[in-house]
C-alpha cells in the first residue's frame, strides 16, 4: 500500500507515501496531471503544500473539500482522502 | 383566456403532492431575484407546480448572447426587459399565479423592501457581491434563500436560513471584493442552467412544504462532464 522512498544518507528517513483522490473543478482542472485523479504524495502533506506543488494559485481556490467536508488549507492529508478544490462560481 | 379548474390543472401533481400541499403552495409567496439562465427556469417551474405568488425582479433586457441558455429569451424578445418577459410567460402558463414584476436592479437600498413580504427568495443572480447583499436583506426579513450558481457545466445549490453563515462559507469573507466567478471564463451552457434551476425549484418546494431533505449548510455540486454529483458539508 505504501511506497517507501529509501535514501542513502546516514539520516535515512522513511518517507511514507499516501494515495489521495484529487478532483479539481471547473477552471482548476488544467492543473491536474493528465492520467487520473489518484495521486501518491508524502504523508501529512497539507492542502496548501499540495496546491503549491501543482502550481495552483491559492487565490483561485474558494472551497476545499476533504471527504465531502469543507476544510481549510492547513489540513494534513491522509491516506485515501478524497480532495476537491473548487473555484468561485457565481453565474446565473 | 382559458382558466382550468384547480383540480384539473394540478391533476398530474397528485399524489406526489397532496391537495393540502397544493393549496399551501398556492398561498406561498416567492421572490425570484434575477430572471436569466437560472431565474427563467425557476419561474417556469414554480408557475407550473403552482406557487401562487411570484415577484420577479431583473433590470436587464434580453441580448443575443442570452439565447444559448436563457429559457425565456427568444429572438424577437431581444431588447425586452427580462422581468416583463418572465411575467408574460408565467401568465401564459398559469393565470392563477399572481405575478408582480419589477424591471430594476437590486442593491442594498431596495432589496429588503422588495423581498420582505415573501416566504422565500430565490437567488438567481449573476454577481457574487449582490448575493451577499441579498443574504443581508433576507436575514433582516427572516426568510430563507435558495441559491444557485453556474459556470460552464458545473453548478452549485445551497439553502441559507436566517442566522446561517451562508455565502461566507462558499465565497469567503465579503471584504474580499469579488463580483464575478470563473463563469467569465467558461460561459454557461443551457442544460446546466436548467439543471440547477430545477434543483433550486425542488429545494424551494421542500422548504415551502416542510418536507424532504434540504441543503442547509450543504453545497450540492454537479459537474456534468464527469457526471459528478456531490453534497458537501459546509460546516
mmCIF file of C-alpha atoms in Angstrom:
data_model
loop_
_atom_site.group_PDB
_atom_site.id
_atom_site.type_symbol
_atom_site.label_atom_id
_atom_site.label_comp_id
_atom_site.label_asym_id
_atom_site.label_seq_id
_atom_site.Cartn_x
_atom_site.Cartn_y
_atom_site.Cartn_z
ATOM 1 C CA UNK A 1 0.000 0.000 0.000
ATOM 2 C CA UNK A 2 2.798 2.414 0.854
ATOM 3 C CA UNK A 3 5.734 3.310 -1.284
ATOM 4 C CA UNK A 4 8.932 3.745 0.740
ATOM 5 C CA UNK A 5 11.451 6.176 -0.550
ATOM 6 C CA UNK A 6 14.825 4.849 0.664
ATOM 7 C CA UNK A 7 17.532 7.426 0.947
ATOM 8 C CA UNK A 8 21.212 6.543 1.154
ATOM 9 C CA UNK A 9 22.042 9.314 3.570
ATOM 10 C CA UNK A 10 23.040 8.494 7.108
ATOM 11 C CA UNK A 11 19.964 10.163 8.488
ATOM 12 C CA UNK A 12 17.886 7.977 6.349
ATOM 13 C CA UNK A 13 14.223 8.773 6.859
ATOM 14 C CA UNK A 14 11.468 6.624 5.611
ATOM 15 C CA UNK A 15 9.099 8.795 3.698
ATOM 16 C CA UNK A 16 5.650 7.311 3.866
ATOM 17 C CA UNK A 17 3.675 7.923 0.757
ATOM 18 C CA UNK A 18 -0.101 8.004 0.721
ATOM 19 C CA UNK A 19 -2.648 7.918 -2.038
ATOM 20 C CA UNK A 20 -5.299 10.547 -2.418
ATOM 21 C CA UNK A 21 -8.012 11.182 -4.942
ATOM 22 C CA UNK A 22 -7.835 14.735 -6.240
ATOM 23 C CA UNK A 23 -10.612 16.452 -8.141
ATOM 24 C CA UNK A 24 -10.167 19.954 -9.451
ATOM 25 C CA UNK A 25 -13.338 21.679 -10.529
ATOM 26 C CA UNK A 26 -14.048 23.939 -13.496
ATOM 27 C CA UNK A 27 -11.074 26.100 -14.429
ATOM 28 C CA UNK A 28 -8.801 24.411 -11.868
ATOM 29 C CA UNK A 29 -8.835 21.139 -13.824
ATOM 30 C CA UNK A 30 -6.000 22.335 -16.035
ATOM 31 C CA UNK A 31 -3.638 21.882 -13.098
ATOM 32 C CA UNK A 32 -4.390 18.178 -12.733
ATOM 33 C CA UNK A 33 -1.813 15.704 -14.113
ATOM 34 C CA UNK A 34 -3.091 14.038 -17.211
ATOM 35 C CA UNK A 35 -3.627 10.412 -16.236
ATOM 36 C CA UNK A 36 -6.027 10.325 -13.312
ATOM 37 C CA UNK A 37 -7.191 11.893 -10.104
ATOM 38 C CA UNK A 38 -5.343 9.309 -7.984
ATOM 39 C CA UNK A 39 -2.058 10.668 -6.696
ATOM 40 C CA UNK A 40 0.763 9.482 -4.481
ATOM 41 C CA UNK A 41 2.050 12.132 -2.115
ATOM 42 C CA UNK A 42 4.053 12.226 1.125
ATOM 43 C CA UNK A 43 2.017 11.610 4.248
ATOM 44 C CA UNK A 44 0.959 14.703 6.224
ATOM 45 C CA UNK A 45 1.229 16.981 3.191
ATOM 46 C CA UNK A 46 -1.013 19.972 3.745
ATOM 47 C CA UNK A 47 -3.533 21.070 1.141
ATOM 48 C CA UNK A 48 -1.605 24.331 0.983
ATOM 49 C CA UNK A 49 1.564 22.437 0.018
ATOM 50 C CA UNK A 50 -0.336 20.284 -2.455
ATOM 51 C CA UNK A 51 -1.605 23.397 -4.228
ATOM 52 C CA UNK A 52 1.898 24.847 -4.247
ATOM 53 C CA UNK A 53 3.350 21.630 -5.716
ATOM 54 C CA UNK A 54 0.813 21.601 -8.521
ATOM 55 C CA UNK A 55 1.160 25.306 -9.192
ATOM 56 C CA UNK A 56 -2.458 26.020 -8.274
ATOM 57 C CA UNK A 57 -2.760 29.688 -7.307
ATOM 58 C CA UNK A 58 -4.406 29.684 -3.840
ATOM 59 C CA UNK A 59 -6.464 32.751 -4.668
ATOM 60 C CA UNK A 60 -8.289 30.706 -7.313
ATOM 61 C CA UNK A 61 -9.430 28.138 -4.741
ATOM 62 C CA UNK A 62 -12.504 29.183 -2.764
ATOM 63 C CA UNK A 63 -13.517 25.850 -1.331
ATOM 64 C CA UNK A 64 -11.535 22.854 -0.161
ATOM 65 C CA UNK A 65 -13.479 19.663 0.435
ATOM 66 C CA UNK A 66 -11.954 16.628 2.094
ATOM 67 C CA UNK A 67 -14.160 13.517 2.083
ATOM 68 C CA UNK A 68 -17.183 15.724 1.479
ATOM 69 C CA UNK A 69 -16.494 18.209 4.250
ATOM 70 C CA UNK A 70 -15.236 21.773 3.967
ATOM 71 C CA UNK A 71 -11.704 22.193 5.349
ATOM 72 C CA UNK A 72 -9.032 24.862 5.279
ATOM 73 C CA UNK A 73 -5.687 24.768 3.517
ATOM 74 C CA UNK A 74 -3.803 23.742 6.660
ATOM 75 C CA UNK A 75 -5.476 20.340 6.629
ATOM 76 C CA UNK A 76 -2.941 17.488 6.598
ATOM 77 C CA UNK A 77 -3.841 14.883 4.045
ATOM 78 C CA UNK A 78 -4.360 11.260 4.997
ATOM 79 C CA UNK A 79 -4.359 8.032 3.057
ATOM 80 C CA UNK A 80 -7.410 7.606 0.816
ATOM 81 C CA UNK A 81 -8.599 11.177 1.330
ATOM 82 C CA UNK A 82 -10.882 12.458 -1.389
ATOM 83 C CA UNK A 83 -9.859 16.025 -2.099
ATOM 84 C CA UNK A 84 -11.928 18.537 -4.049
ATOM 85 C CA UNK A 85 -10.789 22.047 -4.889
ATOM 86 C CA UNK A 86 -13.441 24.453 -6.087
ATOM 87 C CA UNK A 87 -13.131 27.932 -7.598
ATOM 88 C CA UNK A 88 -15.646 30.759 -7.150
ATOM 89 C CA UNK A 89 -18.742 30.022 -9.215
ATOM 90 C CA UNK A 90 -21.218 32.874 -9.454
ATOM 91 C CA UNK A 91 -23.008 32.769 -12.794
ATOM 92 C CA UNK A 92 -26.749 32.860 -13.165
ATOM 93 C CA UNK B 1 -58.070 33.021 -21.910
ATOM 94 C CA UNK B 2 -58.774 29.568 -20.550
ATOM 95 C CA UNK B 3 -58.662 29.110 -16.795
ATOM 96 C CA UNK B 4 -58.778 25.456 -15.928
ATOM 97 C CA UNK B 5 -60.246 24.186 -12.727
ATOM 98 C CA UNK B 6 -57.822 23.856 -9.858
ATOM 99 C CA UNK B 7 -58.026 20.069 -9.640
ATOM 100 C CA UNK B 8 -57.647 19.552 -13.372
ATOM 101 C CA UNK B 9 -54.693 21.904 -13.692
ATOM 102 C CA UNK B 10 -52.763 20.146 -10.968
ATOM 103 C CA UNK B 11 -54.023 16.646 -11.679
ATOM 104 C CA UNK B 12 -50.548 15.329 -12.514
ATOM 105 C CA UNK B 13 -49.064 16.816 -9.343
ATOM 106 C CA UNK B 14 -51.134 14.290 -7.358
ATOM 107 C CA UNK B 15 -50.290 12.284 -5.384
ATOM 108 C CA UNK B 16 -46.687 13.339 -5.329
ATOM 109 C CA UNK B 17 -48.219 16.422 -3.750
ATOM 110 C CA UNK B 18 -51.339 16.197 -1.615
ATOM 111 C CA UNK B 19 -54.263 18.536 -2.130
ATOM 112 C CA UNK B 20 -53.373 20.218 1.132
ATOM 113 C CA UNK B 21 -49.802 20.765 -0.074
ATOM 114 C CA UNK B 22 -51.024 22.082 -3.405
ATOM 115 C CA UNK B 23 -53.162 24.639 -1.627
ATOM 116 C CA UNK B 24 -50.248 25.552 0.593
ATOM 117 C CA UNK B 25 -48.152 26.224 -2.500
ATOM 118 C CA UNK B 26 -50.948 28.346 -3.892
ATOM 119 C CA UNK B 27 -50.815 30.546 -0.814
ATOM 120 C CA UNK B 28 -46.986 30.812 -0.887
ATOM 121 C CA UNK B 29 -45.065 33.907 -1.912
ATOM 122 C CA UNK B 30 -41.690 33.581 -3.605
ATOM 123 C CA UNK B 31 -39.409 36.338 -4.859
ATOM 124 C CA UNK B 32 -37.121 35.461 -7.759
ATOM 125 C CA UNK B 33 -34.104 37.747 -7.993
ATOM 126 C CA UNK B 34 -32.650 37.581 -11.480
ATOM 127 C CA UNK B 35 -34.624 36.001 -14.319
ATOM 128 C CA UNK B 36 -31.814 34.998 -16.648
ATOM 129 C CA UNK B 37 -30.412 31.494 -17.062
ATOM 130 C CA UNK B 38 -31.423 30.258 -13.617
ATOM 131 C CA UNK B 39 -34.343 32.546 -12.897
ATOM 132 C CA UNK B 40 -36.075 31.885 -16.216
ATOM 133 C CA UNK B 41 -36.160 28.166 -15.487
ATOM 134 C CA UNK B 42 -37.206 28.777 -11.892
ATOM 135 C CA UNK B 43 -40.157 30.990 -12.977
ATOM 136 C CA UNK B 44 -41.285 28.342 -15.430
ATOM 137 C CA UNK B 45 -41.168 25.523 -12.888
ATOM 138 C CA UNK B 46 -42.651 27.405 -9.932
ATOM 139 C CA UNK B 47 -45.535 28.649 -12.090
ATOM 140 C CA UNK B 48 -46.256 25.145 -13.374
ATOM 141 C CA UNK B 49 -46.061 23.468 -9.992
ATOM 142 C CA UNK B 50 -48.408 26.082 -8.564
ATOM 143 C CA UNK B 51 -46.601 28.587 -6.339
ATOM 144 C CA UNK B 52 -49.331 31.181 -6.051
ATOM 145 C CA UNK B 53 -47.480 34.482 -5.749
ATOM 146 C CA UNK B 54 -44.311 35.363 -7.625
ATOM 147 C CA UNK B 55 -42.301 38.573 -7.528
ATOM 148 C CA UNK B 56 -39.888 38.654 -10.453
ATOM 149 C CA UNK B 57 -37.050 41.165 -10.428
ATOM 150 C CA UNK B 58 -34.390 41.888 -13.037
ATOM 151 C CA UNK B 59 -33.112 45.152 -14.509
ATOM 152 C CA UNK B 60 -31.679 43.547 -17.654
ATOM 153 C CA UNK B 61 -33.171 43.254 -21.096
ATOM 154 C CA UNK B 62 -32.545 40.293 -23.380
ATOM 155 C CA UNK B 63 -29.483 40.287 -25.610
ATOM 156 C CA UNK B 64 -28.473 37.911 -28.368
ATOM 157 C CA UNK B 65 -25.884 36.333 -26.073
ATOM 158 C CA UNK B 66 -28.689 35.113 -23.785
ATOM 159 C CA UNK B 67 -30.226 32.878 -26.457
ATOM 160 C CA UNK B 68 -27.793 29.996 -25.839
ATOM 161 C CA UNK B 69 -29.267 29.218 -22.433
ATOM 162 C CA UNK B 70 -31.953 31.512 -21.066
ATOM 163 C CA UNK B 71 -35.294 29.754 -21.329
ATOM 164 C CA UNK B 72 -37.339 32.938 -21.613
ATOM 165 C CA UNK B 73 -35.188 34.551 -24.284
ATOM 166 C CA UNK B 74 -36.382 34.471 -27.874
ATOM 167 C CA UNK B 75 -35.027 36.241 -30.925
ATOM 168 C CA UNK B 76 -37.992 38.593 -31.154
ATOM 169 C CA UNK B 77 -37.631 39.478 -27.461
ATOM 170 C CA UNK B 78 -34.151 40.946 -27.763
ATOM 171 C CA UNK B 79 -34.350 44.345 -26.118
ATOM 172 C CA UNK B 80 -37.357 43.321 -23.978
ATOM 173 C CA UNK B 81 -36.934 43.529 -20.195
ATOM 174 C CA UNK B 82 -36.420 40.051 -18.782
ATOM 175 C CA UNK B 83 -38.800 40.670 -15.897
ATOM 176 C CA UNK B 84 -41.546 41.631 -18.351
ATOM 177 C CA UNK B 85 -40.940 38.503 -20.438
ATOM 178 C CA UNK B 86 -40.972 36.407 -17.263
ATOM 179 C CA UNK B 87 -44.287 37.857 -16.170
ATOM 180 C CA UNK B 88 -45.777 37.204 -19.613
ATOM 181 C CA UNK B 89 -44.529 33.630 -19.537
ATOM 182 C CA UNK B 90 -45.935 32.944 -16.076
ATOM 183 C CA UNK B 91 -49.284 34.464 -17.064
ATOM 184 C CA UNK B 92 -49.355 32.313 -20.190
ATOM 185 C CA UNK B 93 -48.632 29.137 -18.206
ATOM 186 C CA UNK B 94 -50.760 29.722 -15.140
ATOM 187 C CA UNK B 95 -53.178 32.617 -14.912
ATOM 188 C CA UNK B 96 -53.931 31.657 -11.311
ATOM 189 C CA UNK B 97 -50.488 32.870 -10.239
ATOM 190 C CA UNK B 98 -50.378 36.443 -9.010
ATOM 191 C CA UNK B 99 -47.284 37.969 -10.553
ATOM 192 C CA UNK B 100 -45.529 41.172 -9.697
ATOM 193 C CA UNK B 101 -42.606 42.136 -11.907
ATOM 194 C CA UNK B 102 -40.018 44.831 -11.392
ATOM 195 C CA UNK B 103 -37.661 45.988 -14.105
ATOM 196 C CA UNK B 104 -34.905 47.199 -11.860
ATOM 197 C CA UNK B 105 -31.522 46.232 -10.492
ATOM 198 C CA UNK B 106 -31.308 45.271 -6.858
ATOM 199 C CA UNK B 107 -28.857 46.642 -4.344
ATOM 200 C CA UNK B 108 -28.635 47.371 -0.646
ATOM 201 C CA UNK B 109 -31.034 50.294 -0.962
ATOM 202 C CA UNK B 110 -34.010 48.350 -2.314
ATOM 203 C CA UNK B 111 -33.538 44.629 -1.654
ATOM 204 C CA UNK B 112 -35.170 44.411 1.745
ATOM 205 C CA UNK B 113 -38.279 46.261 0.598
ATOM 206 C CA UNK B 114 -38.599 44.003 -2.423
ATOM 207 C CA UNK B 115 -38.391 40.710 -0.567
ATOM 208 C CA UNK B 116 -39.790 41.428 2.899
ATOM 209 C CA UNK B 117 -43.275 40.098 2.134
ATOM 210 C CA UNK B 118 -42.055 36.870 0.549
ATOM 211 C CA UNK B 119 -41.898 33.499 2.296
ATOM 212 C CA UNK B 120 -38.683 32.643 0.480
ATOM 213 C CA UNK B 121 -36.281 34.211 -2.003
ATOM 214 C CA UNK B 122 -34.646 32.509 -4.968
ATOM 215 C CA UNK B 123 -31.127 33.743 -5.610
ATOM 216 C CA UNK B 124 -30.694 33.538 -9.375
ATOM 217 C CA UNK B 125 -28.207 36.395 -9.503
ATOM 218 C CA UNK B 126 -25.039 36.521 -11.556
ATOM 219 C CA UNK B 127 -22.840 38.618 -9.257
ATOM 220 C CA UNK B 128 -21.239 37.430 -6.035
ATOM 221 C CA UNK B 129 -21.268 40.791 -4.268
ATOM 222 C CA UNK B 130 -25.009 41.157 -4.895
ATOM 223 C CA UNK B 131 -25.549 37.709 -3.397
ATOM 224 C CA UNK B 132 -24.026 38.971 -0.138
ATOM 225 C CA UNK B 133 -26.412 41.951 -0.233
ATOM 226 C CA UNK B 134 -29.314 39.572 -0.753
ATOM 227 C CA UNK B 135 -28.256 37.464 2.203
ATOM 228 C CA UNK B 136 -28.208 40.528 4.418
ATOM 229 C CA UNK B 137 -31.674 41.565 3.255
ATOM 230 C CA UNK B 138 -33.084 38.040 3.625
ATOM 231 C CA UNK B 139 -31.681 37.771 7.132
ATOM 232 C CA UNK B 140 -33.361 41.052 8.007
ATOM 233 C CA UNK B 141 -36.617 39.791 6.510
ATOM 234 C CA UNK B 142 -36.179 36.447 8.323
ATOM 235 C CA UNK B 143 -36.711 34.386 5.200
ATOM 236 C CA UNK B 144 -34.624 31.603 3.633
ATOM 237 C CA UNK B 145 -32.668 31.878 0.398
ATOM 238 C CA UNK B 146 -32.315 29.123 -2.159
ATOM 239 C CA UNK B 147 -29.184 29.903 -4.087
ATOM 240 C CA UNK B 148 -27.939 28.596 -7.408
ATOM 241 C CA UNK B 149 -24.778 29.435 -9.331
ATOM 242 C CA UNK B 150 -23.246 28.074 -12.513
ATOM 243 C CA UNK B 151 -20.060 28.133 -14.566
ATOM 244 C CA UNK B 152 -19.802 26.139 -17.776
ATOM 245 C CA UNK B 153 -21.266 22.718 -16.986
ATOM 246 C CA UNK B 154 -20.707 22.978 -13.245
ATOM 247 C CA UNK B 155 -23.426 24.121 -10.898
ATOM 248 C CA UNK B 156 -23.955 24.571 -7.196
ATOM 249 C CA UNK B 157 -27.026 24.862 -4.996
ATOM 250 C CA UNK B 158 -27.402 25.697 -1.330
ATOM 251 C CA UNK B 159 -30.060 26.905 1.089
ATOM 252 C CA UNK B 160 -29.397 29.660 3.595
ATOM 253 C CA UNK B 161 -31.578 30.327 6.618
ATOM 254 C CA UNK B 162 -31.521 33.465 8.743
ATOM 255 C CA UNK B 163 -28.537 33.307 11.068
ATOM 256 C CA UNK B 164 -26.524 30.962 8.840
ATOM 257 C CA UNK B 165 -23.090 31.990 7.613
ATOM 258 C CA UNK B 166 -24.200 31.221 4.095
ATOM 259 C CA UNK B 167 -22.130 32.810 1.358
ATOM 260 C CA UNK B 168 -19.189 33.420 3.646
ATOM 261 C CA UNK B 169 -18.697 29.650 3.723
ATOM 262 C CA UNK B 170 -18.718 29.468 -0.058
ATOM 263 C CA UNK B 171 -17.038 32.649 -1.251
ATOM 264 C CA UNK B 172 -15.015 33.667 1.798
ATOM 265 C CA UNK B 173 -15.172 36.976 3.607
ATOM 266 C CA UNK B 174 -17.255 39.629 1.926
ATOM 267 C CA UNK B 175 -14.416 42.098 2.345
ATOM 268 C CA UNK B 176 -12.558 40.354 -0.435
ATOM 269 C CA UNK B 177 -14.385 42.212 -3.131
ATOM 270 C CA UNK B 178 -15.366 39.964 -5.913
ATOM 271 C CA UNK B 179 -18.183 40.364 -8.338
ATOM 272 C CA UNK B 180 -17.776 37.532 -10.805
ATOM 273 C CA UNK B 181 -16.584 33.950 -10.599
ATOM 274 C CA UNK B 182 -14.982 31.659 -13.160
ATOM 275 C CA UNK B 183 -18.103 31.820 -15.349
ATOM 276 C CA UNK B 184 -16.451 34.796 -17.023
ATOM 277 C CA UNK B 185 -14.005 32.258 -18.484
ATOM 278 C CA UNK B 186 -16.306 29.293 -19.054
ATOM 279 C CA UNK B 187 -19.576 30.868 -20.129
ATOM 280 C CA UNK B 188 -22.715 28.919 -19.240
ATOM 281 C CA UNK B 189 -24.363 26.022 -21.018
ATOM 282 C CA UNK B 190 -28.162 25.735 -21.299
ATOM 283 C CA UNK B 191 -28.632 22.304 -19.778
ATOM 284 C CA UNK B 192 -26.511 23.177 -16.752
ATOM 285 C CA UNK B 193 -28.509 26.359 -16.127
ATOM 286 C CA UNK B 194 -31.812 24.497 -16.316
ATOM 287 C CA UNK B 195 -30.499 21.591 -14.264
ATOM 288 C CA UNK B 196 -29.524 23.944 -11.452
ATOM 289 C CA UNK B 197 -32.817 25.849 -11.828
ATOM 290 C CA UNK B 198 -34.635 22.519 -11.383
ATOM 291 C CA UNK B 199 -32.671 21.736 -8.227
ATOM 292 C CA UNK B 200 -33.446 25.208 -6.878
ATOM 293 C CA UNK B 201 -37.146 24.767 -7.634
ATOM 294 C CA UNK B 202 -37.137 21.427 -5.844
ATOM 295 C CA UNK B 203 -35.419 22.972 -2.857
ATOM 296 C CA UNK B 204 -37.965 25.809 -2.835
ATOM 297 C CA UNK B 205 -40.880 23.378 -2.744
ATOM 298 C CA UNK B 206 -39.384 21.317 0.047
ATOM 299 C CA UNK B 207 -38.938 24.398 2.204
ATOM 300 C CA UNK B 208 -42.425 25.730 1.486
ATOM 301 C CA UNK B 209 -43.926 22.339 2.285
ATOM 302 C CA UNK B 210 -41.559 21.499 5.127
ATOM 303 C CA UNK B 211 -40.834 18.155 3.549
ATOM 304 C CA UNK B 212 -37.808 16.133 2.422
ATOM 305 C CA UNK B 213 -34.122 16.927 2.892
ATOM 306 C CA UNK B 214 -32.785 20.386 2.202
ATOM 307 C CA UNK B 215 -29.316 21.749 1.515
ATOM 308 C CA UNK B 216 -28.941 23.917 4.594
ATOM 309 C CA UNK B 217 -25.224 24.278 5.392
ATOM 310 C CA UNK B 218 -24.562 21.959 2.493
ATOM 311 C CA UNK B 219 -23.457 22.634 -1.054
ATOM 312 C CA UNK B 220 -24.637 20.412 -3.851
ATOM 313 C CA UNK B 221 -22.079 20.444 -6.639
ATOM 314 C CA UNK B 222 -22.865 18.982 -10.041
ATOM 315 C CA UNK B 223 -20.163 18.578 -12.681
ATOM 316 C CA UNK B 224 -21.685 17.357 -15.892
ATOM 317 C CA UNK B 225 -18.596 16.419 -17.938
ATOM 318 C CA UNK B 226 -17.906 13.645 -15.437
ATOM 319 C CA UNK B 227 -21.426 13.120 -14.053
ATOM 320 C CA UNK B 228 -20.149 14.000 -10.612
ATOM 321 C CA UNK B 229 -22.844 14.919 -8.096
ATOM 322 C CA UNK B 230 -21.669 15.659 -4.576
ATOM 323 C CA UNK B 231 -23.283 17.086 -1.485
ATOM 324 C CA UNK B 232 -20.601 18.758 0.610
ATOM 325 C CA UNK B 233 -20.858 19.721 4.267
ATOM 326 C CA UNK B 234 -20.078 23.402 4.686
ATOM 327 C CA UNK B 235 -19.947 23.281 8.477
#
